[in-house]
Short mmCIF file of C-alpha atoms in Angstrom, two decimals:
data_model
loop_
_atom_site.label_atom_id
_atom_site.label_comp_id
_atom_site.label_asym_id
_atom_site.label_seq_id
_atom_site.Cartn_x
_atom_site.Cartn_y
_atom_site.Cartn_z
CA UNK Z 169 134.28 156.20 188.74
CA UNK Z 170 132.49 152.86 188.33
CA UNK Z 171 133.93 150.55 185.61
CA UNK Z 172 131.50 148.29 183.70
CA UNK Z 173 132.74 145.02 182.21
CA UNK Z 174 131.12 142.11 180.32
CA UNK Z 175 131.80 138.97 182.18
CA UNK Z 176 131.26 135.44 181.18
CA UNK Z 177 130.39 133.49 184.19
CA UNK Z 178 131.79 130.07 184.27
CA UNK Z 179 130.77 127.52 186.79
CA UNK Z 180 133.34 125.08 187.81
CA UNK Z 181 132.17 121.75 189.03
CA UNK Z 182 134.72 119.24 190.03
CA UNK Z 183 137.27 121.08 188.01
CA UNK Z 184 135.35 120.78 184.62
CA UNK Z 185 134.15 123.72 182.57
CA UNK Z 186 130.58 123.54 181.05
CA UNK Z 187 129.49 126.01 178.35
CA UNK Z 188 125.74 126.54 178.16
CA UNK Z 189 125.17 127.24 174.33
CA UNK Z 190 122.72 124.36 173.25
CA UNK Z 191 125.07 122.95 170.42
CA UNK Z 192 124.36 119.26 171.14
CA UNK Z 193 120.64 119.42 170.38
CA UNK Z 194 120.86 119.73 166.49
CA UNK Z 195 123.26 116.81 166.31
CA UNK Z 196 120.89 114.62 168.22
CA UNK Z 197 117.98 115.62 165.94
CA UNK Z 198 120.01 114.87 162.82
CA UNK Z 199 120.91 111.47 164.12
CA UNK Z 200 117.29 110.67 164.88
CA UNK Z 201 116.22 111.83 161.43
CA UNK Z 202 118.84 109.69 159.71
CA UNK Z 203 117.79 106.69 161.71
CA UNK Z 204 114.18 107.23 160.70
CA UNK Z 205 115.13 107.63 157.04
CA UNK Z 206 117.26 104.51 157.15
CA UNK Z 207 114.38 102.62 158.62
CA UNK Z 208 111.99 103.91 155.99
CA UNK Z 209 114.45 103.08 153.18
CA UNK Z 210 115.02 99.65 154.62
CA UNK Z 211 111.28 99.15 154.57
CA UNK Z 212 111.20 100.31 150.98
CA UNK Z 213 113.89 97.78 150.08
CA UNK Z 214 111.98 95.03 151.81
CA UNK Z 215 108.79 96.09 150.03
CA UNK Z 216 110.55 96.10 146.70
CA UNK Z 217 111.95 92.62 147.18
CA UNK Z 218 109.20 90.92 149.11
CA UNK Z 219 106.15 93.01 148.14
CA UNK Z 220 104.68 90.30 145.85
CA UNK Z 221 104.18 92.50 142.76
CA UNK Z 222 106.29 93.19 139.70
CA UNK Z 223 108.10 96.50 139.55
CA UNK Z 224 106.68 99.37 137.59
CA UNK Z 225 107.92 99.53 134.02
CA UNK Z 226 108.17 95.74 133.74
CA UNK Z 227 107.00 94.37 130.37
CA UNK Z 228 106.53 90.70 129.52
CA UNK Z 229 106.13 89.85 125.82
CA UNK Z 230 105.39 93.51 125.19
CA UNK Z 231 102.64 93.73 127.85
CA UNK Z 232 102.93 96.23 130.73
CA UNK Z 233 102.58 94.17 133.91
CA UNK Z 234 104.10 96.61 136.41
CA UNK Z 235 102.30 96.57 139.79
CA UNK Z 236 100.61 93.20 139.13
CA UNK Z 237 101.13 89.99 141.00
CA UNK Z 238 102.78 87.18 139.03
CA UNK Z 239 99.43 85.46 138.61
CA UNK Z 240 97.75 88.62 137.38
CA UNK Z 241 100.63 89.32 135.02
CA UNK Z 242 100.50 85.81 133.54
CA UNK Z 243 96.75 86.19 132.93
CA UNK Z 244 97.27 89.50 131.11
CA UNK Z 245 100.02 88.09 128.88
CA UNK Z 246 98.13 84.88 128.04
CA UNK Z 247 95.06 86.87 127.05
CA UNK Z 248 97.19 88.96 124.69
CA UNK Z 249 99.09 86.04 123.10
CA UNK Z 250 97.03 85.87 119.88
CA UNK Z 251 97.93 89.50 119.12
CA UNK Z 252 101.61 89.41 120.12
CA UNK Z 253 103.98 89.74 117.16
CA UNK Z 254 107.70 89.85 116.51
CA UNK Z 255 108.61 92.97 114.56
CA UNK Z 256 111.22 92.64 111.80
CA UNK Z 257 113.31 95.72 111.01
CA UNK Z 258 115.20 95.52 107.71
CA UNK Z 259 118.56 97.26 107.43
CA UNK Z 260 121.44 97.43 104.98
CA UNK Z 261 123.59 94.39 105.62
CA UNK Z 262 126.68 96.27 104.42
CA UNK Z 263 126.58 98.38 107.60
CA UNK Z 264 128.74 97.40 110.57
CA UNK Z 265 125.68 97.36 112.84
CA UNK Z 266 121.95 97.80 112.57
CA UNK Z 267 120.92 101.48 112.84
CA UNK Z 268 118.32 102.86 115.20
CA UNK Z 269 114.95 101.32 114.44
CA UNK Z 270 112.00 103.16 113.03
CA UNK Z 271 108.75 103.49 114.88
CA UNK Z 272 107.01 100.64 113.08
CA UNK Z 273 108.46 97.31 111.93
CA UNK Z 274 108.69 96.53 108.23
CA UNK Z 275 107.05 93.13 108.70
CA UNK Z 276 105.57 91.36 111.72
CA UNK Z 277 105.33 87.65 112.52
CA UNK Z 278 102.66 86.49 115.02
CA UNK Z 279 104.42 84.70 117.87
CA UNK Z 280 101.89 81.88 117.72
CA UNK Z 281 103.02 81.12 114.14
CA UNK Z 282 106.42 80.13 115.52
CA UNK Z 283 105.41 78.02 118.47
CA UNK Z 284 102.47 76.77 120.48
CA UNK Z 285 104.61 76.06 123.54
CA UNK Z 286 104.93 79.35 125.46
CA UNK Z 287 105.28 79.01 129.26
CA UNK Z 288 103.98 82.42 130.26
CA UNK Z 289 104.17 81.87 134.07
CA UNK Z 290 107.84 80.89 133.69
CA UNK Z 291 108.60 84.07 131.72
CA UNK Z 292 106.79 86.19 134.32
CA UNK Z 293 108.79 84.47 137.08
CA UNK Z 294 111.99 85.16 135.16
CA UNK Z 295 111.03 88.83 134.93
CA UNK Z 296 110.27 89.01 138.66
CA UNK Z 297 113.48 87.29 139.72
CA UNK Z 298 115.58 89.36 137.38
CA UNK Z 299 114.29 92.69 138.67
CA UNK Z 300 114.53 91.72 142.34
CA UNK Z 301 117.96 90.13 142.19
CA UNK Z 302 121.03 92.03 143.28
CA UNK Z 303 122.14 93.80 146.45
CA UNK Z 304 119.09 94.26 148.66
CA UNK Z 305 120.13 97.71 149.89
CA UNK Z 306 119.90 99.03 146.31
CA UNK Z 307 116.51 97.48 145.66
CA UNK Z 308 114.52 100.41 147.01
CA UNK Z 309 116.34 102.87 144.82
CA UNK Z 310 115.99 100.66 141.76
CA UNK Z 311 112.32 100.05 142.51
CA UNK Z 312 111.35 103.72 142.62
CA UNK Z 313 113.58 104.84 139.75
CA UNK Z 314 112.68 101.92 137.48
CA UNK Z 315 116.31 100.96 137.23
CA UNK Z 316 115.59 97.24 137.44
CA UNK Z 317 112.57 96.97 135.18
CA UNK Z 318 112.97 95.87 131.54
CA UNK Z 319 111.36 93.93 128.70
CA UNK Z 320 111.19 90.17 129.04
CA UNK Z 321 110.24 87.50 126.52
CA UNK Z 322 113.27 87.29 124.27
CA UNK Z 323 113.82 84.19 122.18
CA UNK Z 324 115.90 82.51 124.86
CA UNK Z 325 112.71 82.01 126.84
CA UNK Z 326 110.57 80.65 123.99
CA UNK Z 327 111.13 77.34 122.14
CA UNK Z 328 110.56 77.74 118.38
CA UNK Z 329 109.23 75.01 116.08
CA UNK Z 330 111.79 74.68 113.19
CA UNK Z 331 109.15 73.82 110.59
CA UNK Z 332 107.03 76.81 111.56
CA UNK Z 333 110.09 79.04 111.59
CA UNK Z 334 110.98 77.94 108.05
CA UNK Z 335 107.50 78.73 106.76
CA UNK Z 336 107.31 82.11 108.52
CA UNK Z 337 110.82 83.04 107.40
CA UNK Z 338 110.06 82.26 103.75
CA UNK Z 339 106.94 84.42 103.75
CA UNK Z 340 108.59 87.28 105.64
CA UNK Z 341 111.72 87.22 103.44
CA UNK Z 342 109.54 87.53 100.34
CA UNK Z 343 107.72 90.48 101.89
CA UNK Z 344 110.97 92.21 102.85
CA UNK Z 345 112.69 91.58 99.51
CA UNK Z 346 112.17 93.88 96.56
CA UNK Z 347 113.30 92.84 93.06
CA UNK Z 348 115.64 95.16 91.26
CA UNK Z 349 114.06 97.14 88.43
CA UNK Z 350 115.87 97.20 85.10
CA UNK Z 351 115.93 100.23 82.85
CA UNK Z 352 112.82 100.00 80.69
CA UNK Z 353 111.64 102.19 77.84
CA UNK Z 354 108.59 102.70 75.68
CA UNK Z 355 108.14 104.61 72.46
CA UNK Z 356 105.13 106.89 72.82
CA UNK Z 357 103.45 109.34 70.44
CA UNK Z 358 106.30 111.85 70.15
CA UNK Z 359 108.89 110.70 72.67
CA UNK Z 360 110.72 107.82 74.28
CA UNK Z 361 109.73 107.26 77.90
CA UNK Z 362 112.68 105.84 79.87
CA UNK Z 363 112.22 104.55 83.41
CA UNK Z 364 115.55 104.46 85.17
CA UNK Z 365 116.88 101.32 86.82
CA UNK Z 366 116.41 100.96 90.55
CA UNK Z 367 118.20 98.61 92.90
CA UNK Z 368 116.10 96.22 94.90
CA UNK Z 369 116.98 94.28 98.01
CA UNK Z 370 117.18 90.64 98.91
CA UNK Z 371 116.62 89.01 102.30
CA UNK Z 372 117.84 85.48 102.92
CA UNK Z 373 115.01 83.25 104.14
CA UNK Z 374 117.58 80.78 105.52
CA UNK Z 375 119.36 83.45 107.56
CA UNK Z 376 116.05 84.72 108.90
CA UNK Z 377 114.97 81.18 109.72
CA UNK Z 378 118.16 80.62 111.71
CA UNK Z 379 117.59 83.85 113.65
CA UNK Z 380 114.03 82.83 114.50
CA UNK Z 381 115.05 79.34 115.58
CA UNK Z 382 117.78 80.81 117.78
CA UNK Z 383 115.33 83.26 119.33
CA UNK Z 384 117.47 86.21 118.30
CA UNK Z 385 114.76 88.81 118.91
CA UNK Z 386 115.06 91.02 121.96
CA UNK Z 387 112.76 91.41 124.93
CA UNK Z 388 110.95 94.16 123.09
CA UNK Z 389 110.02 91.59 120.42
CA UNK Z 390 112.18 93.26 117.78
CA UNK Z 391 114.55 91.55 115.34
CA UNK Z 392 116.98 93.31 113.01
CA UNK Z 393 117.08 91.63 109.58
CA UNK Z 394 119.90 92.40 107.12
CA UNK Z 395 119.24 92.80 103.42
CA UNK Z 396 121.59 93.06 100.48
CA UNK Z 397 121.21 94.94 97.24
CA UNK Z 398 119.67 93.29 94.17
CA UNK Z 399 120.87 95.65 91.44
CA UNK Z 400 118.72 96.42 88.42
CA UNK Z 401 120.24 96.30 84.93
CA UNK Z 402 121.04 99.74 83.56
CA UNK Z 403 120.97 100.82 79.92
CA UNK Z 404 122.71 103.77 78.32
CA UNK Z 405 121.00 106.19 75.97
CA UNK Z 406 123.08 104.76 73.13
CA UNK Z 407 121.90 101.22 73.85
CA UNK Z 408 118.27 102.36 73.85
CA UNK Z 409 118.79 104.32 70.64
CA UNK Z 410 120.36 101.32 68.95
CA UNK Z 411 117.37 99.22 69.96
CA UNK Z 412 114.63 101.56 68.77
CA UNK Z 413 116.22 103.39 65.86
CA UNK Z 414 114.65 102.24 62.60
CA UNK Z 415 113.12 99.19 64.27
CA UNK Z 416 109.63 99.53 62.86
CA UNK Z 417 107.64 96.32 62.95
CA UNK Z 418 104.08 95.66 61.91
CA UNK Z 419 101.82 93.74 64.21
CA UNK Z 420 102.18 90.06 63.42
CA UNK Z 421 100.76 86.64 64.15
CA UNK Z 422 102.30 84.23 66.64
CA UNK Z 423 102.00 80.89 64.88
CA UNK Z 424 102.67 78.90 68.06
CA UNK Z 425 100.08 80.56 70.28
CA UNK Z 426 97.68 81.84 67.63
CA UNK Z 427 97.79 85.33 69.14
CA UNK Z 428 98.51 88.81 67.83
CA UNK Z 429 102.00 90.20 68.43
CA UNK Z 430 101.81 93.98 68.98
CA UNK Z 431 103.44 96.38 66.56
CA UNK Z 432 106.72 98.17 67.26
CA UNK Z 433 107.43 101.78 66.42
CA UNK Z 434 110.83 103.22 65.60
CA UNK Z 435 112.41 106.33 67.06
CA UNK Z 436 115.35 108.66 66.57
CA UNK Z 437 116.58 111.04 69.27
CA UNK Z 438 119.62 113.04 70.43
CA UNK Z 439 121.72 110.47 72.29
CA UNK Z 440 123.94 112.99 74.13
CA UNK Z 441 120.99 115.02 75.41
CA UNK Z 442 119.18 111.87 76.42
CA UNK Z 443 122.18 110.58 78.38
CA UNK Z 444 122.50 113.91 80.19
CA UNK Z 445 118.85 113.74 81.24
CA UNK Z 446 119.24 110.13 82.35
CA UNK Z 447 122.35 110.95 84.41
CA UNK Z 448 120.38 113.57 86.32
CA UNK Z 449 117.41 111.34 87.02
CA UNK Z 450 116.78 109.55 90.32
CA UNK Z 451 116.52 105.75 90.47
CA UNK Z 452 113.10 104.64 89.27
CA UNK Z 453 112.32 108.05 87.79
CA UNK Z 454 110.80 108.28 84.30
CA UNK Z 455 112.58 110.52 81.80
CA UNK Z 456 110.81 111.78 78.68
CA UNK Z 457 113.06 112.14 75.64
CA UNK Z 458 111.75 114.01 72.60
CA UNK Z 459 112.04 111.82 69.53
CA UNK Z 460 111.11 111.53 65.90
CA UNK Z 461 108.79 108.54 65.68
CA UNK Z 462 108.39 106.17 62.73
CA UNK Z 463 105.08 104.34 62.82
CA UNK Z 464 104.32 100.83 61.50
CA UNK Z 465 101.84 100.27 58.71
CA UNK Z 466 99.77 97.76 60.69
CA UNK Z 467 98.79 97.97 64.35
CA UNK Z 468 97.53 95.15 66.52
CA UNK Z 469 94.02 96.60 66.54
CA UNK Z 470 93.96 96.82 62.76
CA UNK Z 471 95.31 93.31 62.34
CA UNK Z 472 92.90 91.85 64.84
CA UNK Z 473 89.92 93.00 62.79
CA UNK Z 474 91.42 92.10 59.39
CA UNK Z 475 93.41 88.90 60.03
CA UNK Z 476 93.00 86.44 57.10
CA UNK Z 477 89.87 88.34 56.14
CA UNK Z 478 90.30 88.34 52.35
CA UNK Z 479 91.08 85.83 49.62
CA UNK Z 480 94.10 87.36 47.91
CA UNK Z 481 94.47 84.64 45.32
CA UNK Z 482 93.01 81.22 44.51
CA UNK Z 483 93.68 78.34 42.14
CA UNK Z 484 92.03 74.95 41.59
CA UNK Z 485 93.31 72.06 39.46
CA UNK Z 486 91.92 68.59 38.84
CA UNK Z 487 94.08 65.65 39.92
CA UNK Z 488 94.04 62.55 37.71
CA UNK Z 489 96.20 59.51 37.15
CA UNK Z 490 96.91 56.47 39.25
CA UNK Z 491 95.76 56.08 42.83
CA UNK Z 492 99.31 56.54 44.20
CA UNK Z 493 99.68 59.78 42.23
CA UNK Z 494 96.37 61.14 43.50
CA UNK Z 495 97.35 60.16 47.04
CA UNK Z 496 100.72 61.88 46.65
CA UNK Z 497 99.06 65.16 45.68
CA UNK Z 498 96.63 64.83 48.59
CA UNK Z 499 99.50 64.28 51.07
CA UNK Z 500 101.38 67.26 49.65
CA UNK Z 501 98.36 69.52 50.06
CA UNK Z 502 97.91 68.39 53.65
CA UNK Z 503 101.59 69.11 54.40
CA UNK Z 504 101.39 72.84 53.68
CA UNK Z 505 97.73 73.43 54.50
CA UNK Z 506 97.36 76.02 57.26
CA UNK Z 507 100.84 77.51 56.84
CA UNK Z 508 100.94 81.09 58.20
CA UNK Z 509 103.53 83.59 56.99
CA UNK Z 510 104.24 86.98 58.54
CA UNK Z 511 105.54 89.89 56.52
CA UNK Z 512 108.91 88.99 55.02
CA UNK Z 513 108.62 85.24 55.67
CA UNK Z 514 109.75 82.91 52.86
CA UNK Z 515 107.91 79.68 52.06
CA UNK Z 516 109.81 76.65 50.75
CA UNK Z 517 107.81 73.82 49.19
CA UNK Z 518 110.55 71.24 49.85
CA UNK Z 519 110.89 72.35 53.47
CA UNK Z 520 107.12 72.18 53.99
CA UNK Z 521 106.81 68.62 52.61
CA UNK Z 522 110.19 67.25 53.63
CA UNK Z 523 111.67 64.24 51.90
CA UNK Z 524 108.99 62.17 50.22
CA UNK Z 525 109.20 58.63 51.63
CA UNK Z 526 107.14 55.46 51.83
CA UNK Z 527 107.06 55.89 55.61
CA UNK Z 528 105.16 59.15 55.13
CA UNK Z 529 102.65 57.45 52.88
CA UNK Z 530 103.97 58.52 49.49
CA UNK Z 531 103.88 55.96 46.67
CA UNK Z 532 105.50 55.50 43.25
CA UNK Z 533 104.04 57.55 40.43
CA UNK Z 534 105.16 59.05 37.13
CA UNK Z 535 107.57 61.96 37.17
CA UNK Z 536 109.52 63.69 34.40
CA UNK Z 537 113.27 63.46 35.07
CA UNK Z 538 116.05 64.33 32.59
CA UNK Z 539 113.64 64.15 29.67
CA UNK Z 540 112.22 60.78 30.64
CA UNK Z 541 109.06 59.70 32.42
CA UNK Z 542 109.88 57.38 35.33
CA UNK Z 543 108.12 56.19 38.46
CA UNK Z 544 109.48 57.80 41.64
CA UNK Z 545 108.26 57.91 45.25
CA UNK Z 546 106.16 61.04 45.49
CA UNK Z 547 105.57 61.44 41.78
CA UNK Z 548 102.87 64.02 41.01
CA UNK Z 549 103.56 66.45 43.85
CA UNK Z 550 104.55 69.08 41.28
CA UNK Z 551 100.82 69.57 40.74
CA UNK Z 552 100.65 70.92 44.30
CA UNK Z 553 103.57 73.31 43.77
CA UNK Z 554 102.18 74.45 40.39
CA UNK Z 555 98.69 75.11 41.80
CA UNK Z 556 100.23 77.03 44.70
CA UNK Z 557 102.41 79.02 42.29
CA UNK Z 558 99.43 80.21 40.26
CA UNK Z 559 97.52 81.13 43.45
CA UNK Z 560 100.54 83.20 44.54
CA UNK Z 561 100.70 84.96 41.18
CA UNK Z 562 97.05 85.88 41.48
CA UNK Z 563 97.72 87.16 45.03
CA UNK Z 564 100.56 89.30 43.66
CA UNK Z 565 103.06 87.75 46.06
CA UNK Z 566 106.81 87.90 45.48
CA UNK Z 567 108.08 84.73 43.78
CA UNK Z 568 111.50 83.98 45.21
CA UNK Z 569 112.42 80.76 43.40
CA UNK Z 570 110.61 78.87 40.63
CA UNK Z 571 111.53 76.43 37.86
CA UNK Z 572 109.34 75.36 34.94
CA UNK Z 573 108.97 71.83 33.61
CA UNK Z 574 110.56 70.95 30.29
CA UNK Z 575 107.08 70.17 29.08
CA UNK Z 576 103.63 71.68 29.54
CA UNK Z 577 101.61 69.84 32.22
CA UNK Z 578 98.00 69.23 31.28
CA UNK Z 579 96.61 70.25 34.66
CA UNK Z 580 97.76 73.90 34.58
CA UNK Z 581 97.73 76.71 31.99
CA UNK Z 582 100.85 77.04 29.92
CA UNK Z 583 103.73 78.78 31.78
CA UNK Z 584 102.02 78.54 35.16
CA UNK Z 585 103.76 75.40 36.44
CA UNK Z 586 106.50 75.00 39.06
CA UNK Z 587 108.61 71.86 39.19
CA UNK Z 588 110.23 70.58 42.38
CA UNK Z 589 112.34 67.63 43.48
CA UNK Z 590 114.04 66.65 46.71
CA UNK Z 591 117.65 67.84 46.58
CA UNK Z 592 116.94 69.73 43.35
CA UNK Z 593 114.63 72.53 42.21
CA UNK Z 594 112.43 74.14 44.86
CA UNK Z 595 109.50 76.52 44.78
CA UNK Z 596 109.72 79.53 47.14
CA UNK Z 597 107.78 82.73 47.59
CA UNK Z 598 107.86 85.64 50.04
CA UNK Z 599 105.03 87.38 51.87
CA UNK Z 600 105.58 90.89 50.61
CA UNK Z 601 102.33 92.26 52.06
CA UNK Z 602 101.98 94.24 55.29
CA UNK Z 603 99.76 91.56 56.83
CA UNK Z 604 100.14 87.87 57.70
CA UNK Z 605 98.88 85.41 55.11
CA UNK Z 606 97.64 81.86 55.41
CA UNK Z 607 97.75 79.05 52.85
CA UNK Z 608 94.59 76.98 52.78
CA UNK Z 609 94.83 73.77 50.73
CA UNK Z 610 91.84 71.47 50.31
CA UNK Z 611 91.42 68.22 48.40
CA UNK Z 612 87.83 67.85 47.27
CA UNK Z 613 86.58 65.33 44.68
CA UNK Z 614 90.06 64.91 43.22
CA UNK Z 615 90.45 68.67 42.95
CA UNK Z 616 93.22 70.46 44.80
CA UNK Z 617 91.96 73.92 45.80
CA UNK Z 618 94.49 76.43 47.17
CA UNK Z 619 93.61 79.82 48.59
CA UNK Z 620 95.91 82.55 49.88
CA UNK Z 621 94.14 84.33 52.72
CA UNK Z 622 95.30 87.75 53.86
CA UNK Z 623 94.15 91.34 54.00
CA UNK Z 624 93.35 93.72 51.21
CA UNK Z 625 93.54 97.23 52.59
CA UNK Z 626 90.48 98.25 50.58
CA UNK Z 627 88.57 95.18 51.79
CA UNK Z 628 87.97 93.78 48.33
CA UNK Z 629 87.98 90.04 47.59
CA UNK Z 630 89.83 88.41 44.74
CA UNK Z 631 88.75 85.05 43.28
CA UNK Z 632 89.85 83.52 39.99
#
């Protein structure tokens, strides 16, 4: 029986065994492939370092110059200079570090407003050298992955003019700052409108100026700017109630400026409910509180059309006697002529004239003192106070203080006089009307004519 066997034939040559299975060929191919790849990568590294263009992703002063030669890149950046700006990003200075920036800056400063000396070719060269520096065998990888490209043009590369930085910082700080808003309120038709306080923020122009001068912005032309709170003054419901409750004021006349002062209404409201509503309101929000409103008798519009419109009362007396006496009465009339009194104001004759002295032009004239007639400086001025007193009576004004002579003066009807002296008796009256009044005193042909101008609600005129 024939036996079949599988034999592996081995050829012996010189005592060595050779196996014919082709295993060496793949190793040779791998080695060749690696050599080719190494050569290609080496070429890539050389291209990256010595290729003469900036790497992709490279930005200079915010301009994309990747793939351009240094000369081309400089031309692009210089053309864009007028539009290049530093973006300021405001953040809460109480934080440990600036948070992530928003998409758009809060304020921008044109770079040309900080300096006119920008060496663009030097910045481009800095960008090129920075990307291509480092171990050459990593250059190819960095070139194709963008690992070496970045933003260039931070403040360290740009000299800043201090005077220009100060001006730009002042303007930018004002734009970034927001004043705090105090609690404000207004009495409306049937409610009190309360706008809640809101904190503002303050940016230091000096700190910002220092940052600009130091070139603290980054290569992406961004600068983080800290701000600090500027708190608004808050009011409680009780404080507002205390201010408006019962405070009803008619429109009045500002004697200094000659303008109308608006009226003020009064209000009463539930303080506890108001405070609860205020506590739940957001900063700056307006809260409407129902209130019982008390209205003034005279509004600014009404006063504007009726101011000093009517003659409420008038009196004229003839002045006789010596020249000094006549002059004394004339000076007295001039002293209180044009006096304006708002509702509730009190007029004092002695205060209006002041002490009668020679320096003011007053002279010696007869006066009745302690039952005797003697010459005193300012004698005769009682004719002015008496004439004014009778005009006030006819205007139905409130007489606050008045003293009669011990005799009946010839220039005024019996019982209508008012004696005065410095340091002694005075004549006073109060404006008890709802409108301002004005005293008009004229001296015409030795007559002293006094009118009380004001407003009669029915528009009628009174003359006596």
